[in-house]
Amino acid sequence: MMKTKRAMILVSNDPESIRLGANELIHNLNEALATYNLQDEVDVSTISDINHSNVLPLVIVYPEATVYGPVKAADARYLVEEQLYKGRVVTSLLAPPKQLTGQIGSLRTHKGYNPAEQRIVLERAGRIDPDNIEEFIAANGYEALGKVLTEMTPDGVIDIIEHSGLQGRGGAGFPAGRKWRFVRAAKSKEKYIVCNADESEPGTFKDRIVLEGDPHLIIEAMAIAGYALGAEEGYIYIRGEYGLAFRRLEKAILQAKEFGFLGKNIFGTDFNFNIHVHAGAGAYVCGEETALLESLEGKRGEPRSRPPYPVTNGLWNKPTLINNVETLANIPPILRHGAEWYRSFGTPSSPGTKVYTIMGNVNFSGVIEVPMGITLREVINIYAKGMKPGSTLKLAQTGGSSGSVIPAALQDTPMDFESFRKAGVSLGSGALLICDQNTCIVDLVKVLLQFFRFESCGKCTPCRVGSQRAYEIVERISQGQGRLEELDQLLDVAGEMERASNCGLGQTAATPIRDMLKYFRTEVEAHIRLRVCPTGVCELTEEIEKVA
C-alpha cells in the first residue's frame, strides 16, 4: 500500500535558479531525506519561479507554505533536518518578507493574492511541476478541451471567444474572436494554428514564464483552436534563446500524445491534432507574423506584403491563425468559466487581465498579472513597491523598444487598449520600463533607434533608410551638434516610416521619436539650443564644449 505523503518541497527551476545551483540543491535535498528516512514521506518537486530573481533558488515547504530563499545546495541537509525532521522553521534561510509579493506572498500569508492581482494566464505557473502532466490535469488541465470536443460545436466555441471580448495580447489588441471567425470562414481543406512565442521584444519575458511554468496550457489552447477552426496541425514558433521552454514544450507534447490529448481521435471523437515546435534563430523581425511564417517555411525571415493576410493565405499559403502565447493562454479559462466570468475582470472595452514585466528604477522587478484598466501609478506603488530611494517617475515605456514613451503626467490613465488609444499612446506587449529623473530622453531614443536599425531586415526602404537616418539625427543631438530644423526632419522621417514601412517593426520604430518630441521637446531642444544635457547623461564633444 502506498504511503501517504505528509509534506512537499518545491524548488524553483527557472534558468536563473538552475544557474545558481537548483539542480544540485534538489539532489542534496533528496539525499538528506534519505538520510533521515523521510524519502517516502516527502516529495521534492519543482516550480518555475515567476518574480523573485534576488532570492533564487527559492524553496517552498508544504503544508506550512514556508518560503526560503536564496537556498544553497549546502543548506539542503540543515533545512531537511530542521523543517522536515524536527519540525522547526529555519529562520536564517527565510526569504525576506519584503520580497514575498504576488503568488509567493500568498503562499506565505494564506491570505490569497494581492487584491489588485487576478491570475488567469499565470494561474498555474509556479504552482505545479511543468514537467508533470498529471499535476496539470489535477489543476483542471484539459478540462476545457474535453468540454469543447464533447459538448460544443466549432461555431459555439468561437461565439464564446467573441462574446468574452478577448483582444490579442501581442500589442495591437485585435479582437481574438474575430480573427478566429475569419480563419473559420476561409475555404480550404488545410488550415494551421501557429503560436507566436518569438518573444524578442527587449524587456519582455512574460511568455517565457507561461511556457516554462505551464506548457500544457498552450497545447490545450492550440488544440481547442484547431477544433474550432478546422485545423489538424499546429506550430509553436519559439525564440531560439528559450532553451528550457523549448525542452519543456517538447516533453509536454510527448506527454499529451501519450495521454491522448494530441494525435488521433482525441477524447474519442473524430478530431485529430498534432503540434510541432520550431526554434527561431534570433531575428527580432520574426516576431512579426508574416516574417515568422516565412521562417517556418524555411525562407529568410522577411515580412510579406499584405494583403493577402494570414487568415486566408498564411503558412504554405493556407488559412492560418496566429496568436501569441498570452492570447492563447486565456482560451481554456474562458471556455471553462464562460464569457461573462471573463468580462467580470478588466474594463467593458478591454475585458480580462494583462501580464506585465516590470523593470527600471523601482524597488521590485518581475512579472505580474492584473486586470486591464489598472493605472501605471498603481502598478508602481503596489507591485513595484514604489520608486527607488531618491527617484521620481519621469517616464515609462509600455511595450519594449517599440512601445510608447509615456510621461509621468499620464500615469493615472487606465492601462487598457481604448483608454491608451484615446490618450495617443499604445499598450504594446506589456513590458514596463520605469525611468526616473536621471533618464535622458535623447539618450533613451538613441539606444532604441540603434536597436531598430540593427534589427531591420532591410527589405523596405522606409525602415532600412529611415531608421538609419533617424539614428544619425538623434546621435548628433545627443552630442550637442543638432539643429532645430532637424526636429521637423525627424518627424517627417517618423511619419514616412509609420505610413510606408512594410511591417510593424518599421511602423512602430517611429513611436519613440514621436513621443519624445510630443512630451519632452523642451529637453531635446536644450541639447540643441544650450548644448547641454539636463540629466548629464549625454557627453558633448570637445569641439562643442569650446564653442559653448
Tab-separated table of N, CA and C in Angstrom, residues 403-468:
chain	number	residue	atom	x	y	z
A	403	GLY	N	7.419	50.269	-27.887
A	403	GLY	CA	6.297	50.784	-27.123
A	403	GLY	C	6.302	52.290	-26.996
A	404	SER	N	5.208	52.808	-26.500
A	404	SER	CA	5.076	54.249	-26.303
A	404	SER	C	5.917	54.714	-25.129
A	405	VAL	N	6.403	55.948	-25.233
A	405	VAL	CA	7.097	56.596	-24.121
A	405	VAL	C	6.067	57.480	-23.425
A	406	ILE	N	5.721	57.104	-22.212
A	406	ILE	CA	4.617	57.749	-21.510
A	406	ILE	C	5.153	58.649	-20.398
A	407	PRO	N	4.800	59.914	-20.402
A	407	PRO	CA	5.280	60.826	-19.355
A	407	PRO	C	4.546	60.582	-18.046
A	408	ALA	N	5.112	61.078	-16.957
A	408	ALA	CA	4.503	60.902	-15.639
A	408	ALA	C	3.095	61.486	-15.589
A	409	ALA	N	2.820	62.467	-16.426
A	409	ALA	CA	1.506	63.104	-16.433
A	409	ALA	C	0.392	62.139	-16.815
A	410	LEU	N	0.726	61.026	-17.479
A	410	LEU	CA	-0.284	60.053	-17.917
A	410	LEU	C	-0.327	58.812	-17.024
A	411	GLN	N	0.302	58.874	-15.846
A	411	GLN	CA	0.372	57.676	-15.020
A	411	GLN	C	-0.971	57.281	-14.401
A	412	ASP	N	-1.963	58.160	-14.466
A	412	ASP	CA	-3.291	57.814	-13.953
A	412	ASP	C	-4.258	57.428	-15.061
A	413	THR	N	-3.756	57.308	-16.290
A	413	THR	CA	-4.584	56.839	-17.407
A	413	THR	C	-4.788	55.332	-17.282
A	414	PRO	N	-6.028	54.840	-17.316
A	414	PRO	CA	-6.257	53.395	-17.232
A	414	PRO	C	-5.473	52.657	-18.321
A	415	MET	N	-4.793	51.591	-17.936
A	415	MET	CA	-3.980	50.842	-18.890
A	415	MET	C	-4.843	49.783	-19.578
A	416	ASP	N	-5.601	50.256	-20.543
A	416	ASP	CA	-6.367	49.363	-21.407
A	416	ASP	C	-6.300	49.906	-22.822
A	417	PHE	N	-6.676	49.099	-23.792
A	417	PHE	CA	-6.485	49.474	-25.193
A	417	PHE	C	-7.206	50.768	-25.563
A	418	GLU	N	-8.462	50.913	-25.132
A	418	GLU	CA	-9.234	52.088	-25.526
A	418	GLU	C	-8.721	53.360	-24.854
A	419	SER	N	-8.461	53.298	-23.563
A	419	SER	CA	-8.002	54.492	-22.840
A	419	SER	C	-6.656	54.969	-23.360
A	420	PHE	N	-5.752	54.030	-23.605
A	420	PHE	CA	-4.445	54.413	-24.132
A	420	PHE	C	-4.563	54.968	-25.548
A	421	ARG	N	-5.443	54.374	-26.347
A	421	ARG	CA	-5.631	54.866	-27.709
A	421	ARG	C	-6.139	56.310	-27.687
A	422	LYS	N	-7.079	56.592	-26.803
A	422	LYS	CA	-7.603	57.956	-26.687
A	422	LYS	C	-6.530	58.935	-26.210
A	423	ALA	N	-5.608	58.444	-25.400
A	423	ALA	CA	-4.525	59.298	-24.892
A	423	ALA	C	-3.399	59.454	-25.906
A	424	GLY	N	-3.494	58.742	-27.031
A	424	GLY	CA	-2.475	58.859	-28.072
A	424	GLY	C	-1.251	58.006	-27.852
A	425	VAL	N	-1.372	56.985	-26.979
A	425	VAL	CA	-0.257	56.079	-26.735
A	425	VAL	C	-0.744	54.640	-26.925
A	426	SER	N	0.182	53.697	-26.890
A	426	SER	CA	-0.197	52.301	-27.095
A	426	SER	C	0.257	51.450	-25.921
A	427	LEU	N	-0.479	50.368	-25.683
A	427	LEU	CA	-0.164	49.476	-24.575
A	427	LEU	C	1.004	48.564	-24.915
A	428	GLY	N	1.099	48.168	-26.163
A	428	GLY	CA	2.213	47.329	-26.591
A	428	GLY	C	2.189	45.954	-25.958
A	429	SER	N	3.353	45.347	-25.848
A	429	SER	CA	3.446	43.972	-25.365
A	429	SER	C	3.313	43.850	-23.862
A	430	GLY	N	3.456	44.954	-23.147
A	430	GLY	CA	3.316	44.899	-21.698
A	430	GLY	C	4.618	44.896	-20.933
A	431	ALA	N	5.705	45.319	-21.569
A	431	ALA	CA	6.979	45.441	-20.860
A	431	ALA	C	7.074	46.851	-20.308
A	432	LEU	N	7.033	46.987	-19.004
A	432	LEU	CA	7.041	48.306	-18.372
A	432	LEU	C	8.447	48.668	-17.917
A	433	LEU	N	9.048	49.611	-18.625
A	433	LEU	CA	10.349	50.145	-18.237
A	433	LEU	C	10.106	51.459	-17.512
A	434	ILE	N	10.363	51.474	-16.207
A	434	ILE	CA	10.089	52.647	-15.381
A	434	ILE	C	11.369	53.463	-15.224
A	435	CYS	N	11.340	54.720	-15.659
A	435	CYS	CA	12.545	55.566	-15.659
A	435	CYS	C	12.365	56.777	-14.750
A	436	ASP	N	13.457	57.145	-14.079
A	436	ASP	CA	13.377	58.277	-13.161
A	436	ASP	C	13.964	59.542	-13.779
A	437	GLN	N	14.156	60.545	-12.944
A	437	GLN	CA	14.583	61.868	-13.416
A	437	GLN	C	15.986	61.872	-14.002
A	438	ASN	N	16.745	60.831	-13.778
A	438	ASN	CA	18.102	60.771	-14.310
A	438	ASN	C	18.180	60.166	-15.705
A	439	THR	N	17.040	59.849	-16.271
A	439	THR	CA	16.999	59.287	-17.620
A	439	THR	C	16.930	60.414	-18.644
A	440	CYS	N	17.827	60.371	-19.606
A	440	CYS	CA	17.794	61.365	-20.683
A	440	CYS	C	16.965	60.819	-21.831
A	441	ILE	N	15.949	61.532	-22.228
A	441	ILE	CA	15.067	61.057	-23.292
A	441	ILE	C	15.814	60.928	-24.615
A	442	VAL	N	16.764	61.811	-24.879
A	442	VAL	CA	17.528	61.746	-26.126
A	442	VAL	C	18.384	60.482	-26.148
A	443	ASP	N	19.038	60.216	-25.037
A	443	ASP	CA	19.877	59.015	-24.950
A	443	ASP	C	19.038	57.761	-25.069
A	444	LEU	N	17.873	57.742	-24.428
A	444	LEU	CA	16.984	56.575	-24.493
A	444	LEU	C	16.548	56.306	-25.926
A	445	VAL	N	16.095	57.336	-26.624
A	445	VAL	CA	15.628	57.158	-28.004
A	445	VAL	C	16.779	56.771	-28.920
A	446	LYS	N	17.966	57.300	-28.656
A	446	LYS	CA	19.135	56.923	-29.465
A	446	LYS	C	19.412	55.421	-29.329
A	447	VAL	N	19.333	54.913	-28.119
A	447	VAL	CA	19.548	53.479	-27.897
A	447	VAL	C	18.486	52.655	-28.624
A	448	LEU	N	17.241	53.113	-28.575
A	448	LEU	CA	16.160	52.389	-29.244
A	448	LEU	C	16.353	52.378	-30.764
A	449	LEU	N	16.739	53.510	-31.319
A	449	LEU	CA	16.951	53.588	-32.766
A	449	LEU	C	18.158	52.765	-33.199
A	450	GLN	N	19.164	52.708	-32.350
A	450	GLN	CA	20.310	51.839	-32.634
A	450	GLN	C	19.843	50.390	-32.766
A	451	PHE	N	18.944	49.989	-31.879
A	451	PHE	CA	18.389	48.640	-31.919
A	451	PHE	C	17.599	48.423	-33.204
A	452	PHE	N	16.748	49.366	-33.548
A	452	PHE	CA	15.895	49.206	-34.729
A	452	PHE	C	16.707	49.157	-36.022
A	453	ARG	N	17.698	49.994	-36.153
A	453	ARG	CA	18.476	49.989	-37.394
A	453	ARG	C	19.275	48.700	-37.521
A	454	PHE	N	19.667	48.139	-36.382
A	454	PHE	CA	20.406	46.878	-36.418
A	454	PHE	C	19.481	45.715	-36.758
A	455	GLU	N	18.239	45.740	-36.247
A	455	GLU	CA	17.312	44.630	-36.437
A	455	GLU	C	16.474	44.734	-37.714
A	456	SER	N	16.522	45.862	-38.401
A	456	SER	CA	15.766	45.982	-39.648
A	456	SER	C	16.219	44.908	-40.638
A	457	CYS	N	15.255	44.231	-41.244
A	457	CYS	CA	15.615	43.181	-42.209
A	457	CYS	C	16.130	43.784	-43.507
A	458	GLY	N	15.859	45.082	-43.730
A	458	GLY	CA	16.364	45.766	-44.917
A	458	GLY	C	15.514	45.606	-46.149
A	459	LYS	N	14.384	44.930	-46.042
A	459	LYS	CA	13.574	44.660	-47.230
A	459	LYS	C	12.938	45.925	-47.797
A	460	CYS	N	12.442	46.804	-46.906
A	460	CYS	CA	11.769	48.008	-47.418
A	460	CYS	C	12.582	49.259	-47.074
A	461	THR	N	12.548	50.211	-47.977
A	461	THR	CA	13.350	51.431	-47.835
A	461	THR	C	12.953	52.289	-46.644
A	462	PRO	N	11.646	52.501	-46.369
A	462	PRO	CA	11.296	53.376	-45.243
A	462	PRO	C	11.918	52.931	-43.921
A	463	CYS	N	11.962	51.637	-43.677
A	463	CYS	CA	12.543	51.135	-42.431
A	463	CYS	C	14.068	51.108	-42.502
A	464	ARG	N	14.597	50.582	-43.585
A	464	ARG	CA	16.047	50.434	-43.717
A	464	ARG	C	16.753	51.791	-43.669
A	465	VAL	N	16.281	52.728	-44.478
A	465	VAL	CA	16.915	54.045	-44.547
A	465	VAL	C	16.416	54.953	-43.424
A	466	GLY	N	15.120	54.854	-43.128
A	466	GLY	CA	14.535	55.732	-42.111
A	466	GLY	C	15.140	55.531	-40.734
A	467	SER	N	15.324	54.276	-40.328
A	467	SER	CA	15.889	54.019	-39.001
A	467	SER	C	17.333	54.518	-38.917
A	468	GLN	N	18.068	54.373	-40.017
A	468	GLN	CA	19.451	54.854	-40.040
A	468	GLN	C	19.492	56.379	-39.987
